Amino acid sequence: MQSYDVTAESPASPATVWALLLNARSWPAWSRVDALETAASQGLSADGRDAVGATRAFRTGKTVTKERITALEPERRFAYEGVENPAMADYRAAVELRETSGGGTQIRWHGTYRARRGMAWFFQWYLRRFMQDMATGLADHAGGPAR
């Protein structure tokens, strides 16, 4: 198994960060994800509050990956697993939020996975960078002037 563990900090409250994580439609605005593929997703909430069991299909470039929400602890922990990913197997990840002393949010995004044959060395480098950009994008967008 390989893993990544990245952090970012936002001046926004955990509630603000949480709302963005929960709403799959917001991800293209703050992450490296290009689009939410609604036709390939299942169980998306019309109000942007996806629940445990929802499967979200995200497109990045030409690659579409599907992830299922496995656990939600409001404003504290968002966990998911990979359902369909052409480059990885056994993917499990969590985003943990902790309020900082100044009222902002520390974001910890971590996960484990098995890279497909011949991809381990590349994914160790690539996924850590990609996920750091995800955490930083979430922190910046949540704390930005246009929320």
PDB file of C-alpha atoms in Angstrom:
ATOM      1  CA  MET A   1       0.000   0.000   0.000  1.00  0.00           C
ATOM      2  CA  GLN A   2       1.087   3.527  -0.708  1.00  0.00           C
ATOM      3  CA  SER A   3      -0.155   6.645   1.022  1.00  0.00           C
ATOM      4  CA  TYR A   4      -0.242  10.425   1.071  1.00  0.00           C
ATOM      5  CA  ASP A   5      -0.873  12.855   3.913  1.00  0.00           C
ATOM      6  CA  VAL A   6      -1.150  16.588   3.196  1.00  0.00           C
ATOM      7  CA  THR A   7      -2.353  19.627   5.124  1.00  0.00           C
ATOM      8  CA  ALA A   8      -3.519  23.168   4.473  1.00  0.00           C
ATOM      9  CA  GLU A   9      -4.951  25.924   6.617  1.00  0.00           C
ATOM     10  CA  SER A  10      -7.866  28.226   5.866  1.00  0.00           C
ATOM     11  CA  PRO A  11      -9.105  31.338   7.672  1.00  0.00           C
ATOM     12  CA  ALA A  12     -12.645  30.022   7.023  1.00  0.00           C
ATOM     13  CA  SER A  13     -14.622  28.189   9.686  1.00  0.00           C
ATOM     14  CA  PRO A  14     -14.967  24.397   9.628  1.00  0.00           C
ATOM     15  CA  ALA A  15     -18.634  24.891   8.653  1.00  0.00           C
ATOM     16  CA  THR A  16     -17.640  26.789   5.504  1.00  0.00           C
ATOM     17  CA  VAL A  17     -14.991  24.239   4.530  1.00  0.00           C
ATOM     18  CA  TRP A  18     -17.403  21.385   5.273  1.00  0.00           C
ATOM     19  CA  ALA A  19     -20.091  22.818   2.992  1.00  0.00           C
ATOM     20  CA  LEU A  20     -17.644  22.837   0.070  1.00  0.00           C
ATOM     21  CA  LEU A  21     -16.501  19.260   0.696  1.00  0.00           C
ATOM     22  CA  LEU A  22     -20.058  17.985   0.884  1.00  0.00           C
ATOM     23  CA  ASN A  23     -21.183  19.707  -2.313  1.00  0.00           C
ATOM     24  CA  ALA A  24     -19.652  17.790  -5.231  1.00  0.00           C
ATOM     25  CA  ARG A  25     -20.783  20.532  -7.617  1.00  0.00           C
ATOM     26  CA  SER A  26     -18.367  22.956  -5.923  1.00  0.00           C
ATOM     27  CA  TRP A  27     -15.258  20.807  -6.458  1.00  0.00           C
ATOM     28  CA  PRO A  28     -14.382  22.089  -9.972  1.00  0.00           C
ATOM     29  CA  ALA A  29     -14.323  25.655  -8.576  1.00  0.00           C
ATOM     30  CA  TRP A  30     -11.609  24.957  -5.999  1.00  0.00           C
ATOM     31  CA  SER A  31      -9.802  21.797  -7.070  1.00  0.00           C
ATOM     32  CA  ARG A  32      -7.883  20.297  -9.965  1.00  0.00           C
ATOM     33  CA  VAL A  33     -11.044  18.404 -10.923  1.00  0.00           C
ATOM     34  CA  ASP A  34     -12.372  19.653 -14.254  1.00  0.00           C
ATOM     35  CA  ALA A  35     -16.005  18.587 -13.889  1.00  0.00           C
ATOM     36  CA  LEU A  36     -18.539  16.641 -11.893  1.00  0.00           C
ATOM     37  CA  GLU A  37     -20.081  14.087 -14.250  1.00  0.00           C
ATOM     38  CA  THR A  38     -23.644  14.083 -12.919  1.00  0.00           C
ATOM     39  CA  ALA A  39     -24.887  11.417 -15.343  1.00  0.00           C
ATOM     40  CA  ALA A  40     -22.242   8.973 -14.045  1.00  0.00           C
ATOM     41  CA  SER A  41     -22.819   9.890 -10.378  1.00  0.00           C
ATOM     42  CA  GLN A  42     -25.413   8.337  -8.070  1.00  0.00           C
ATOM     43  CA  GLY A  43     -27.233   9.693  -5.043  1.00  0.00           C
ATOM     44  CA  LEU A  44     -26.242  13.338  -5.461  1.00  0.00           C
ATOM     45  CA  SER A  45     -28.288  15.675  -3.296  1.00  0.00           C
ATOM     46  CA  ALA A  46     -30.060  18.556  -5.002  1.00  0.00           C
ATOM     47  CA  ASP A  47     -29.170  20.828  -2.062  1.00  0.00           C
ATOM     48  CA  GLY A  48     -25.414  20.118  -2.172  1.00  0.00           C
ATOM     49  CA  ARG A  49     -25.398  17.941   0.938  1.00  0.00           C
ATOM     50  CA  ASP A  50     -24.376  14.551  -0.401  1.00  0.00           C
ATOM     51  CA  ALA A  51     -24.856  11.701   2.076  1.00  0.00           C
ATOM     52  CA  VAL A  52     -23.046   8.488   2.926  1.00  0.00           C
ATOM     53  CA  GLY A  53     -23.393   6.159  -0.046  1.00  0.00           C
ATOM     54  CA  ALA A  54     -23.437   8.874  -2.715  1.00  0.00           C
ATOM     55  CA  THR A  55     -21.098   8.068  -5.600  1.00  0.00           C
ATOM     56  CA  ARG A  56     -19.532  11.071  -7.261  1.00  0.00           C
ATOM     57  CA  ALA A  57     -17.908  10.846 -10.702  1.00  0.00           C
ATOM     58  CA  PHE A  58     -15.221  13.449 -11.333  1.00  0.00           C
ATOM     59  CA  ARG A  59     -13.443  14.113 -14.626  1.00  0.00           C
ATOM     60  CA  THR A  60      -9.877  15.373 -14.670  1.00  0.00           C
ATOM     61  CA  GLY A  61      -8.611  15.711 -18.214  1.00  0.00           C
ATOM     62  CA  LYS A  62      -9.899  12.620 -20.035  1.00  0.00           C
ATOM     63  CA  THR A  63      -9.959  10.451 -16.896  1.00  0.00           C
ATOM     64  CA  VAL A  64     -13.184   9.866 -14.962  1.00  0.00           C
ATOM     65  CA  THR A  65     -12.945   8.478 -11.443  1.00  0.00           C
ATOM     66  CA  LYS A  66     -15.789   7.493  -9.135  1.00  0.00           C
ATOM     67  CA  GLU A  67     -15.702   7.834  -5.365  1.00  0.00           C
ATOM     68  CA  ARG A  68     -18.286   6.765  -2.773  1.00  0.00           C
ATOM     69  CA  ILE A  69     -18.782   8.655   0.488  1.00  0.00           C
ATOM     70  CA  THR A  70     -18.257   6.189   3.363  1.00  0.00           C
ATOM     71  CA  ALA A  71     -18.442   8.340   6.503  1.00  0.00           C
ATOM     72  CA  LEU A  72     -19.518  11.832   7.495  1.00  0.00           C
ATOM     73  CA  GLU A  73     -18.864  13.490  10.835  1.00  0.00           C
ATOM     74  CA  PRO A  74     -20.226  16.999  10.250  1.00  0.00           C
ATOM     75  CA  GLU A  75     -17.550  19.693  10.233  1.00  0.00           C
ATOM     76  CA  ARG A  76     -14.946  17.109  11.355  1.00  0.00           C
ATOM     77  CA  ARG A  77     -14.415  14.167   8.983  1.00  0.00           C
ATOM     78  CA  PHE A  78     -15.333  13.339   5.381  1.00  0.00           C
ATOM     79  CA  ALA A  79     -14.287   9.838   4.222  1.00  0.00           C
ATOM     80  CA  TYR A  80     -14.590   8.141   0.851  1.00  0.00           C
ATOM     81  CA  GLU A  81     -13.395   5.168  -1.172  1.00  0.00           C
ATOM     82  CA  GLY A  82     -12.529   4.717  -4.810  1.00  0.00           C
ATOM     83  CA  VAL A  83     -15.182   2.848  -6.775  1.00  0.00           C
ATOM     84  CA  GLU A  84     -13.690   3.211 -10.234  1.00  0.00           C
ATOM     85  CA  ASN A  85     -10.198   4.447 -11.032  1.00  0.00           C
ATOM     86  CA  PRO A  86      -8.118   3.290 -14.003  1.00  0.00           C
ATOM     87  CA  ALA A  87      -4.803   3.873 -12.214  1.00  0.00           C
ATOM     88  CA  MET A  88      -5.491   2.814  -8.610  1.00  0.00           C
ATOM     89  CA  ALA A  89      -7.167   0.125  -6.518  1.00  0.00           C
ATOM     90  CA  ASP A  90      -8.168  -0.115  -2.854  1.00  0.00           C
ATOM     91  CA  TYR A  91      -8.289   3.671  -2.538  1.00  0.00           C
ATOM     92  CA  ARG A  92      -9.511   4.997   0.816  1.00  0.00           C
ATOM     93  CA  ALA A  93      -9.206   8.594   1.935  1.00  0.00           C
ATOM     94  CA  ALA A  94     -10.401  11.043   4.552  1.00  0.00           C
ATOM     95  CA  VAL A  95     -10.456  14.784   4.977  1.00  0.00           C
ATOM     96  CA  GLU A  96     -10.259  15.825   8.601  1.00  0.00           C
ATOM     97  CA  LEU A  97     -11.085  19.355   9.741  1.00  0.00           C
ATOM     98  CA  ARG A  98      -9.897  20.905  12.984  1.00  0.00           C
ATOM     99  CA  GLU A  99     -10.778  24.393  14.150  1.00  0.00           C
ATOM    100  CA  THR A 100      -7.722  26.530  14.803  1.00  0.00           C
ATOM    101  CA  SER A 101      -7.374  28.860  17.782  1.00  0.00           C
ATOM    102  CA  GLY A 102      -8.167  31.811  15.497  1.00  0.00           C
ATOM    103  CA  GLY A 103     -11.426  30.291  14.254  1.00  0.00           C
ATOM    104  CA  GLY A 104     -10.027  29.033  10.955  1.00  0.00           C
ATOM    105  CA  THR A 105      -9.648  25.434   9.843  1.00  0.00           C
ATOM    106  CA  GLN A 106      -6.740  23.054   9.561  1.00  0.00           C
ATOM    107  CA  ILE A 107      -7.400  20.605   6.729  1.00  0.00           C
ATOM    108  CA  ARG A 108      -5.703  17.203   6.735  1.00  0.00           C
ATOM    109  CA  TRP A 109      -6.307  15.109   3.601  1.00  0.00           C
ATOM    110  CA  HIS A 110      -4.856  11.608   3.709  1.00  0.00           C
ATOM    111  CA  GLY A 111      -5.335   8.310   1.956  1.00  0.00           C
ATOM    112  CA  THR A 112      -4.024   4.880   1.057  1.00  0.00           C
ATOM    113  CA  TYR A 113      -4.098   3.102  -2.302  1.00  0.00           C
ATOM    114  CA  ARG A 114      -2.528   0.499  -4.542  1.00  0.00           C
ATOM    115  CA  ALA A 115      -1.168   1.855  -7.796  1.00  0.00           C
ATOM    116  CA  ARG A 116      -1.688  -0.245 -10.910  1.00  0.00           C
ATOM    117  CA  ARG A 117       1.288  -2.295 -12.077  1.00  0.00           C
ATOM    118  CA  GLY A 118       4.191  -0.144 -13.159  1.00  0.00           C
ATOM    119  CA  MET A 119       2.662   3.061 -11.750  1.00  0.00           C
ATOM    120  CA  ALA A 120       3.812   2.951  -8.099  1.00  0.00           C
ATOM    121  CA  TRP A 121       6.837   5.222  -8.436  1.00  0.00           C
ATOM    122  CA  PHE A 122       4.897   7.787 -10.480  1.00  0.00           C
ATOM    123  CA  PHE A 123       1.860   7.826  -8.197  1.00  0.00           C
ATOM    124  CA  GLN A 124       3.911   8.299  -5.055  1.00  0.00           C
ATOM    125  CA  TRP A 125       5.113  11.609  -6.504  1.00  0.00           C
ATOM    126  CA  TYR A 126       2.053  12.627  -8.524  1.00  0.00           C
ATOM    127  CA  LEU A 127      -0.733  11.905  -6.044  1.00  0.00           C
ATOM    128  CA  ARG A 128       0.937  13.705  -3.169  1.00  0.00           C
ATOM    129  CA  ARG A 129       1.279  16.845  -5.318  1.00  0.00           C
ATOM    130  CA  PHE A 130      -2.252  16.503  -6.692  1.00  0.00           C
ATOM    131  CA  MET A 131      -3.772  16.082  -3.233  1.00  0.00           C
ATOM    132  CA  GLN A 132      -1.752  18.965  -1.794  1.00  0.00           C
ATOM    133  CA  ASP A 133      -3.243  21.134  -4.542  1.00  0.00           C
ATOM    134  CA  MET A 134      -6.712  19.833  -3.592  1.00  0.00           C
ATOM    135  CA  ALA A 135      -6.244  20.716   0.097  1.00  0.00           C
ATOM    136  CA  THR A 136      -4.742  24.112  -0.695  1.00  0.00           C
ATOM    137  CA  GLY A 137      -7.467  24.886  -3.231  1.00  0.00           C
ATOM    138  CA  LEU A 138     -10.155  24.017  -0.703  1.00  0.00           C
ATOM    139  CA  ALA A 139      -8.504  26.172   1.978  1.00  0.00           C
ATOM    140  CA  ASP A 140      -8.039  29.140  -0.345  1.00  0.00           C
ATOM    141  CA  HIS A 141     -11.519  28.994  -1.863  1.00  0.00           C
ATOM    142  CA  ALA A 142     -13.240  28.636   1.506  1.00  0.00           C
ATOM    143  CA  GLY A 143     -11.320  31.603   2.896  1.00  0.00           C
ATOM    144  CA  GLY A 144     -11.592  33.792  -0.202  1.00  0.00           C
ATOM    145  CA  PRO A 145     -13.787  36.862  -0.608  1.00  0.00           C
ATOM    146  CA  ALA A 146     -16.273  35.132  -2.964  1.00  0.00           C
ATOM    147  CA  ARG A 147     -17.746  32.174  -1.087  1.00  0.00           C
TER     148      ARG A 147
END
